[in-house]
Amino acid sequence: NAADNVLTGGLGNDTLNGGAGADTMIGGLGNDSYYVDSTADIITENLNEGTDRVFSIIDYTLGDNLENLTLTGTTAINGTGNALNNSITGNAAANVLTGGLGNDTLNGGAGADTMIGGLGNDSYYVDSTADIITENLNEGTDSVFSIIDYTLGDNLENLTLTGTTAINGTGNALNNSITGNAADNVLTGGLGNDTLNGGGCADTMIGGLGNDSYYVDSTADIITENLNEGTDSVFSIIDYTLGDNLENLTLTETTAINGTGNALNNSITGNAADNVLTGGLGNDTLDGGAGADTMIGGLGNDS
C-alpha cells in the first residue's frame, strides 16, 4: 500500500513491490524481482540467494548481492551497477548506465544513452548514433553489439553487427574482432591484428595494417589487402583462391573443397576431407591434413 511496508519473499522466485512509501523488501532465496519507486526503498539480499533483478522508475544503484537492473518509465534516469557481473537496461529516454567492477552488459534502449562499463569484460548494445560508450585503458576486453553502422571507439576491442540490415563495422588501432550479420556488410579492421568474419551474404572485408584473419563463406565475399599490410590468413568453408597480398589459407569444415595460392610464398592447409591444394608461383608450404589430398606446388621451392 502507500504506507511503509516490510515485504519478505521466502524460498521461491518472488516479486516484491512495496508501492508508495519507504518500503523494505527482503527476497530471500530464489531469483527475485523488486520494484522500486522511492529513494527510501530498501532491498536486502544475502549472498548466494539467487540472481535478482531490480525494476526502478528512479535513479538507482544496485546494492550488495543484486545482479540486474532495468530502468522503467519514460523519464531520463540513470542506473549504476556494483562489483558483480551486472546486466543494466535503460528505458526509452536518455540514460547514463555505469557498470562498475564486473563483466557487465549495458543496453541503453532507445534514446541517446551514455554507457560506462568500468573494469571487466563488458558488453554494450547500441541502437542509435547518439549512443556514447566510455571505456578507459586496461579495463578489460569489451564487445559492442550494434544494429547500426558503427566504428569502435577508444579501448573497445570487439564488434558484432546485429539485425538484418546491410550495415558496416569499423575497427580502431587495437586487435579487433569484427563480425557481420546475415546481410551484406563492409568490415574494416584498421591498424591492429584483426579478425574479420562477414557472416552470411556478400561481404567486403578490409583488414588494413596488421596480421589479419578473414573468414569466408561465400564466393561473393571480397577481401582487400594492400601491399606491406602484414601477413594475413584466410579461413574458408568454400573453394578459395588467395587474392593479392594474402599469404595463408586454411580450409575449414568437413567438405571436400580446394585451395589455391598466388604469387607470394603461401601456406595452404586442407581440412579432413579430400582437398586439392595448388601453391602457385612462390615458395609454398602445402599441408593436406587428413584425407586423400592432391598437392601441386608449382614454381618455387615448395614443401
PDB file of N, CA and C in Angstrom, residues 150-152 167-173 176-180 185-192 194-198 203-209 224:
ATOM      1  N   TYR A 150      28.733   1.186 -37.242  1.00  0.00           N
ATOM      2  CA  TYR A 150      29.433   1.516 -36.000  1.00  0.00           C
ATOM      3  C   TYR A 150      30.943   1.457 -36.189  1.00  0.00           C
ATOM      4  N   THR A 151      31.624   2.437 -35.589  1.00  0.00           N
ATOM      5  CA  THR A 151      33.082   2.459 -35.531  1.00  0.00           C
ATOM      6  C   THR A 151      33.512   2.353 -34.079  1.00  0.00           C
ATOM      7  N   LEU A 152      34.349   1.387 -33.779  1.00  0.00           N
ATOM      8  CA  LEU A 152      34.799   1.188 -32.407  1.00  0.00           C
ATOM      9  C   LEU A 152      35.582   2.395 -31.904  1.00  0.00           C
ATOM     10  N   ILE A 167      24.595  -3.224 -42.875  1.00  0.00           N
ATOM     11  CA  ILE A 167      25.298  -2.183 -42.136  1.00  0.00           C
ATOM     12  C   ILE A 167      26.788  -2.500 -42.112  1.00  0.00           C
ATOM     13  N   ASN A 168      27.574  -1.523 -41.676  1.00  0.00           N
ATOM     14  CA  ASN A 168      29.025  -1.644 -41.758  1.00  0.00           C
ATOM     15  C   ASN A 168      29.676  -1.478 -40.392  1.00  0.00           C
ATOM     16  N   GLY A 169      30.838  -2.112 -40.225  1.00  0.00           N
ATOM     17  CA  GLY A 169      31.564  -2.029 -38.968  1.00  0.00           C
ATOM     18  C   GLY A 169      33.025  -1.711 -39.200  1.00  0.00           C
ATOM     19  N   THR A 170      33.569  -0.840 -38.343  1.00  0.00           N
ATOM     20  CA  THR A 170      34.948  -0.385 -38.492  1.00  0.00           C
ATOM     21  C   THR A 170      35.680  -0.492 -37.161  1.00  0.00           C
ATOM     22  N   GLY A 171      36.916  -0.947 -37.221  1.00  0.00           N
ATOM     23  CA  GLY A 171      37.713  -1.105 -36.023  1.00  0.00           C
ATOM     24  C   GLY A 171      38.528   0.126 -35.684  1.00  0.00           C
ATOM     25  N   ASN A 172      39.480  -0.073 -34.761  1.00  0.00           N
ATOM     26  CA  ASN A 172      40.355   1.008 -34.321  1.00  0.00           C
ATOM     27  C   ASN A 172      41.812   0.526 -34.362  1.00  0.00           C
ATOM     28  N   ALA A 173      42.669   1.080 -33.539  1.00  0.00           N
ATOM     29  CA  ALA A 173      44.085   0.706 -33.568  1.00  0.00           C
ATOM     30  C   ALA A 173      44.393  -0.567 -32.793  1.00  0.00           C
ATOM     31  N   ASN A 176      41.221  -6.058 -33.251  1.00  0.00           N
ATOM     32  CA  ASN A 176      39.763  -6.152 -33.217  1.00  0.00           C
ATOM     33  C   ASN A 176      39.253  -7.458 -33.795  1.00  0.00           C
ATOM     34  N   SER A 177      38.119  -7.906 -33.254  1.00  0.00           N
ATOM     35  CA  SER A 177      37.322  -8.971 -33.855  1.00  0.00           C
ATOM     36  C   SER A 177      36.008  -8.339 -34.297  1.00  0.00           C
ATOM     37  N   ILE A 178      35.742  -8.361 -35.611  1.00  0.00           N
ATOM     38  CA  ILE A 178      34.552  -7.717 -36.168  1.00  0.00           C
ATOM     39  C   ILE A 178      33.751  -8.763 -36.932  1.00  0.00           C
ATOM     40  N   THR A 179      32.481  -8.917 -36.554  1.00  0.00           N
ATOM     41  CA  THR A 179      31.614  -9.945 -37.128  1.00  0.00           C
ATOM     42  C   THR A 179      30.383  -9.293 -37.735  1.00  0.00           C
ATOM     43  N   GLY A 180      30.069  -9.664 -38.967  1.00  0.00           N
ATOM     44  CA  GLY A 180      28.896  -9.118 -39.630  1.00  0.00           C
ATOM     45  C   GLY A 180      27.627  -9.872 -39.299  1.00  0.00           C
ATOM     46  N   ASN A 185      27.738  -6.791 -45.575  1.00  0.00           N
ATOM     47  CA  ASN A 185      28.445  -5.852 -44.700  1.00  0.00           C
ATOM     48  C   ASN A 185      29.792  -5.455 -45.287  1.00  0.00           C
ATOM     49  N   VAL A 186      30.241  -4.258 -44.920  1.00  0.00           N
ATOM     50  CA  VAL A 186      31.622  -3.846 -45.157  1.00  0.00           C
ATOM     51  C   VAL A 186      32.302  -3.779 -43.800  1.00  0.00           C
ATOM     52  N   LEU A 187      33.310  -4.619 -43.605  1.00  0.00           N
ATOM     53  CA  LEU A 187      34.045  -4.680 -42.343  1.00  0.00           C
ATOM     54  C   LEU A 187      35.464  -4.168 -42.579  1.00  0.00           C
ATOM     55  N   THR A 188      35.876  -3.191 -41.783  1.00  0.00           N
ATOM     56  CA  THR A 188      37.196  -2.584 -41.932  1.00  0.00           C
ATOM     57  C   THR A 188      37.951  -2.698 -40.618  1.00  0.00           C
ATOM     58  N   GLY A 189      39.113  -3.326 -40.676  1.00  0.00           N
ATOM     59  CA  GLY A 189      39.813  -3.636 -39.443  1.00  0.00           C
ATOM     60  C   GLY A 189      40.546  -2.488 -38.803  1.00  0.00           C
ATOM     61  N   GLY A 190      41.343  -1.770 -39.577  1.00  0.00           N
ATOM     62  CA  GLY A 190      42.154  -0.708 -39.001  1.00  0.00           C
ATOM     63  C   GLY A 190      43.595  -1.132 -38.822  1.00  0.00           C
ATOM     64  N   LEU A 191      44.212  -0.726 -37.706  1.00  0.00           N
ATOM     65  CA  LEU A 191      45.659  -0.866 -37.541  1.00  0.00           C
ATOM     66  C   LEU A 191      46.116  -2.158 -36.889  1.00  0.00           C
ATOM     67  N   GLY A 192      45.299  -2.846 -36.146  1.00  0.00           N
ATOM     68  CA  GLY A 192      45.741  -3.992 -35.373  1.00  0.00           C
ATOM     69  C   GLY A 192      45.746  -5.288 -36.153  1.00  0.00           C
ATOM     70  N   ASP A 194      43.627  -7.931 -36.863  1.00  0.00           N
ATOM     71  CA  ASP A 194      42.175  -8.023 -36.775  1.00  0.00           C
ATOM     72  C   ASP A 194      41.640  -9.339 -37.318  1.00  0.00           C
ATOM     73  N   THR A 195      40.485  -9.738 -36.776  1.00  0.00           N
ATOM     74  CA  THR A 195      39.757 -10.912 -37.253  1.00  0.00           C
ATOM     75  C   THR A 195      38.429 -10.441 -37.811  1.00  0.00           C
ATOM     76  N   LEU A 196      38.208 -10.675 -39.103  1.00  0.00           N
ATOM     77  CA  LEU A 196      37.002 -10.210 -39.787  1.00  0.00           C
ATOM     78  C   LEU A 196      36.201 -11.403 -40.287  1.00  0.00           C
ATOM     79  N   ASN A 197      34.929 -11.427 -39.909  1.00  0.00           N
ATOM     80  CA  ASN A 197      34.023 -12.511 -40.302  1.00  0.00           C
ATOM     81  C   ASN A 197      32.716 -11.883 -40.748  1.00  0.00           C
ATOM     82  N   GLY A 198      32.465 -11.926 -42.042  1.00  0.00           N
ATOM     83  CA  GLY A 198      31.299 -11.237 -42.580  1.00  0.00           C
ATOM     84  C   GLY A 198      29.972 -11.878 -42.273  1.00  0.00           C
ATOM     85  N   ASP A 203      30.008 -10.099 -48.432  1.00  0.00           N
ATOM     86  CA  ASP A 203      30.674  -9.149 -47.539  1.00  0.00           C
ATOM     87  C   ASP A 203      31.997  -8.678 -48.125  1.00  0.00           C
ATOM     88  N   THR A 204      32.330  -7.429 -47.825  1.00  0.00           N
ATOM     89  CA  THR A 204      33.628  -6.868 -48.178  1.00  0.00           C
ATOM     90  C   THR A 204      34.430  -6.686 -46.903  1.00  0.00           C
ATOM     91  N   MET A 205      35.616  -7.271 -46.864  1.00  0.00           N
ATOM     92  CA  MET A 205      36.452  -7.219 -45.666  1.00  0.00           C
ATOM     93  C   MET A 205      37.790  -6.578 -45.997  1.00  0.00           C
ATOM     94  N   ILE A 206      38.128  -5.539 -45.238  1.00  0.00           N
ATOM     95  CA  ILE A 206      39.335  -4.747 -45.475  1.00  0.00           C
ATOM     96  C   ILE A 206      40.136  -4.747 -44.178  1.00  0.00           C
ATOM     97  N   GLY A 207      41.228  -5.488 -44.167  1.00  0.00           N
ATOM     98  CA  GLY A 207      41.950  -5.665 -42.917  1.00  0.00           C
ATOM     99  C   GLY A 207      42.783  -4.484 -42.501  1.00  0.00           C
ATOM    100  N   GLY A 208      43.400  -3.816 -43.467  1.00  0.00           N
ATOM    101  CA  GLY A 208      44.313  -2.737 -43.143  1.00  0.00           C
ATOM    102  C   GLY A 208      45.630  -3.273 -42.626  1.00  0.00           C
ATOM    103  N   LEU A 209      46.378  -2.440 -41.913  1.00  0.00           N
ATOM    104  CA  LEU A 209      47.662  -2.854 -41.359  1.00  0.00           C
ATOM    105  C   LEU A 209      47.481  -3.949 -40.320  1.00  0.00           C
ATOM    106  N   THR A 224      40.080  -7.250 -49.307  1.00  0.00           N
ATOM    107  CA  THR A 224      41.002  -6.247 -49.831  1.00  0.00           C
ATOM    108  C   THR A 224      42.184  -6.092 -48.884  1.00  0.00           C
TER     109      THR A 224
END
